[in-house]
Amino acid sequence: MSNIQTHRVRTADGVKEVKLNVHTAEEIEQRAVAGPPASPAPPVTPSPAEVEDDDEQAAAAGTE
């Protein structure tokens, strides 16, 4: 569970209020253990040379 906190910060332009999204140590640990969300692997597209090799192998085996 995160927690929004407002803090006053002194800058060269004066005092400003900033909002911080504060997480508990348990939340941070859970995210570190879980790691980033997994992305699906990109589809593998054979190169034209690979396709030609497959055709030649099939022809040599008589299965084309």
mmCIF file with all atom_site columns, C-alpha atoms in Angstrom:
data_model
loop_
_atom_site.group_PDB
_atom_site.id
_atom_site.type_symbol
_atom_site.label_atom_id
_atom_site.label_alt_id
_atom_site.label_comp_id
_atom_site.label_asym_id
_atom_site.label_entity_id
_atom_site.label_seq_id
_atom_site.pdbx_PDB_ins_code
_atom_site.Cartn_x
_atom_site.Cartn_y
_atom_site.Cartn_z
_atom_site.occupancy
_atom_site.B_iso_or_equiv
_atom_site.pdbx_formal_charge
_atom_site.auth_seq_id
_atom_site.auth_comp_id
_atom_site.auth_asym_id
_atom_site.auth_atom_id
_atom_site.pdbx_PDB_model_num
ATOM 1  C CA . MET A 1 1  ? 0.000  0.000   0.000   1.00 0.00 ? 1  MET A CA 1
ATOM 2  C CA . SER A 1 2  ? 1.533  3.299   -1.000  1.00 0.00 ? 2  SER A CA 1
ATOM 3  C CA . ASN A 1 3  ? 1.144  6.555   0.815   1.00 0.00 ? 3  ASN A CA 1
ATOM 4  C CA . ILE A 1 4  ? 1.130  10.074  -0.660  1.00 0.00 ? 4  ILE A CA 1
ATOM 5  C CA . GLN A 1 5  ? 2.975  12.558  1.551   1.00 0.00 ? 5  GLN A CA 1
ATOM 6  C CA . THR A 1 6  ? 3.295  16.317  1.053   1.00 0.00 ? 6  THR A CA 1
ATOM 7  C CA . HIS A 1 7  ? 6.585  17.993  1.974   1.00 0.00 ? 7  HIS A CA 1
ATOM 8  C CA . ARG A 1 8  ? 7.748  21.596  1.851   1.00 0.00 ? 8  ARG A CA 1
ATOM 9  C CA . VAL A 1 9  ? 11.022 22.071  0.007   1.00 0.00 ? 9  VAL A CA 1
ATOM 10 C CA . ARG A 1 10 ? 13.102 25.238  -0.059  1.00 0.00 ? 10 ARG A CA 1
ATOM 11 C CA . THR A 1 11 ? 14.414 26.036  -3.552  1.00 0.00 ? 11 THR A CA 1
ATOM 12 C CA . ALA A 1 12 ? 16.108 29.033  -5.152  1.00 0.00 ? 12 ALA A CA 1
ATOM 13 C CA . ASP A 1 13 ? 12.602 30.175  -6.199  1.00 0.00 ? 13 ASP A CA 1
ATOM 14 C CA . GLY A 1 14 ? 11.206 29.958  -2.675  1.00 0.00 ? 14 GLY A CA 1
ATOM 15 C CA . VAL A 1 15 ? 9.367  27.275  -0.751  1.00 0.00 ? 15 VAL A CA 1
ATOM 16 C CA . LYS A 1 16 ? 7.392  24.739  -2.771  1.00 0.00 ? 16 LYS A CA 1
ATOM 17 C CA . GLU A 1 17 ? 5.189  21.828  -1.783  1.00 0.00 ? 17 GLU A CA 1
ATOM 18 C CA . VAL A 1 18 ? 5.985  18.492  -3.356  1.00 0.00 ? 18 VAL A CA 1
ATOM 19 C CA . LYS A 1 19 ? 4.026  15.262  -3.155  1.00 0.00 ? 19 LYS A CA 1
ATOM 20 C CA . LEU A 1 20 ? 5.914  12.005  -2.710  1.00 0.00 ? 20 LEU A CA 1
ATOM 21 C CA . ASN A 1 21 ? 4.548  8.513   -3.246  1.00 0.00 ? 21 ASN A CA 1
ATOM 22 C CA . VAL A 1 22 ? 6.050  6.631   -0.286  1.00 0.00 ? 22 VAL A CA 1
ATOM 23 C CA . HIS A 1 23 ? 6.205  2.837   -0.236  1.00 0.00 ? 23 HIS A CA 1
ATOM 24 C CA . THR A 1 24 ? 6.769  0.584   2.749   1.00 0.00 ? 24 THR A CA 1
ATOM 25 C CA . ALA A 1 25 ? 9.897  -1.567  2.991   1.00 0.00 ? 25 ALA A CA 1
ATOM 26 C CA . GLU A 1 26 ? 7.729  -4.657  2.481   1.00 0.00 ? 26 GLU A CA 1
ATOM 27 C CA . GLU A 1 27 ? 6.351  -3.272  -0.804  1.00 0.00 ? 27 GLU A CA 1
ATOM 28 C CA . ILE A 1 28 ? 9.812  -2.478  -2.087  1.00 0.00 ? 28 ILE A CA 1
ATOM 29 C CA . GLU A 1 29 ? 11.058 -5.948  -1.153  1.00 0.00 ? 29 GLU A CA 1
ATOM 30 C CA . GLN A 1 30 ? 8.085  -7.637  -2.846  1.00 0.00 ? 30 GLN A CA 1
ATOM 31 C CA . ARG A 1 31 ? 8.709  -5.714  -6.063  1.00 0.00 ? 31 ARG A CA 1
ATOM 32 C CA . ALA A 1 32 ? 12.410 -6.569  -5.978  1.00 0.00 ? 32 ALA A CA 1
ATOM 33 C CA . VAL A 1 33 ? 11.662 -10.289 -5.538  1.00 0.00 ? 33 VAL A CA 1
ATOM 34 C CA . ALA A 1 34 ? 8.962  -10.313 -8.223  1.00 0.00 ? 34 ALA A CA 1
ATOM 35 C CA . GLY A 1 35 ? 11.150 -8.476  -10.721 1.00 0.00 ? 35 GLY A CA 1
ATOM 36 C CA . PRO A 1 36 ? 9.869  -6.538  -13.715 1.00 0.00 ? 36 PRO A CA 1
ATOM 37 C CA . PRO A 1 37 ? 6.803  -7.813  -15.562 1.00 0.00 ? 37 PRO A CA 1
ATOM 38 C CA . ALA A 1 38 ? 7.694  -10.425 -18.152 1.00 0.00 ? 38 ALA A CA 1
ATOM 39 C CA . SER A 1 39 ? 7.342  -9.440  -21.775 1.00 0.00 ? 39 SER A CA 1
ATOM 40 C CA . PRO A 1 40 ? 6.385  -12.032 -24.369 1.00 0.00 ? 40 PRO A CA 1
ATOM 41 C CA . ALA A 1 41 ? 9.185  -13.262 -26.590 1.00 0.00 ? 41 ALA A CA 1
ATOM 42 C CA . PRO A 1 42 ? 9.149  -11.770 -30.082 1.00 0.00 ? 42 PRO A CA 1
ATOM 43 C CA . PRO A 1 43 ? 8.074  -14.148 -32.844 1.00 0.00 ? 43 PRO A CA 1
ATOM 44 C CA . VAL A 1 44 ? 10.929 -15.817 -34.667 1.00 0.00 ? 44 VAL A CA 1
ATOM 45 C CA . THR A 1 45 ? 10.876 -15.201 -38.410 1.00 0.00 ? 45 THR A CA 1
ATOM 46 C CA . PRO A 1 46 ? 13.215 -17.393 -40.455 1.00 0.00 ? 46 PRO A CA 1
ATOM 47 C CA . SER A 1 47 ? 15.524 -15.635 -42.853 1.00 0.00 ? 47 SER A CA 1
ATOM 48 C CA . PRO A 1 48 ? 15.081 -16.307 -46.592 1.00 0.00 ? 48 PRO A CA 1
ATOM 49 C CA . ALA A 1 49 ? 18.326 -18.346 -46.522 1.00 0.00 ? 49 ALA A CA 1
ATOM 50 C CA . GLU A 1 50 ? 16.904 -20.617 -43.805 1.00 0.00 ? 50 GLU A CA 1
ATOM 51 C CA . VAL A 1 51 ? 13.722 -21.149 -45.800 1.00 0.00 ? 51 VAL A CA 1
ATOM 52 C CA . GLU A 1 52 ? 15.748 -22.060 -48.916 1.00 0.00 ? 52 GLU A CA 1
ATOM 53 C CA . ASP A 1 53 ? 17.857 -24.528 -46.870 1.00 0.00 ? 53 ASP A CA 1
ATOM 54 C CA . ASP A 1 54 ? 14.677 -26.178 -45.562 1.00 0.00 ? 54 ASP A CA 1
ATOM 55 C CA . ASP A 1 55 ? 13.315 -26.478 -49.115 1.00 0.00 ? 55 ASP A CA 1
ATOM 56 C CA . GLU A 1 56 ? 16.593 -28.020 -50.330 1.00 0.00 ? 56 GLU A CA 1
ATOM 57 C CA . GLN A 1 57 ? 16.653 -30.489 -47.425 1.00 0.00 ? 57 GLN A CA 1
ATOM 58 C CA . ALA A 1 58 ? 13.031 -31.472 -48.081 1.00 0.00 ? 58 ALA A CA 1
ATOM 59 C CA . ALA A 1 59 ? 13.779 -31.956 -51.801 1.00 0.00 ? 59 ALA A CA 1
ATOM 60 C CA . ALA A 1 60 ? 16.836 -34.080 -51.000 1.00 0.00 ? 60 ALA A CA 1
ATOM 61 C CA . ALA A 1 61 ? 14.739 -36.210 -48.655 1.00 0.00 ? 61 ALA A CA 1
ATOM 62 C CA . GLY A 1 62 ? 11.979 -36.440 -51.258 1.00 0.00 ? 62 GLY A CA 1
ATOM 63 C CA . THR A 1 63 ? 9.374  -34.959 -48.909 1.00 0.00 ? 63 THR A CA 1
ATOM 64 C CA . GLU A 1 64 ? 8.683  -31.696 -50.699 1.00 0.00 ? 64 GLU A CA 1
#
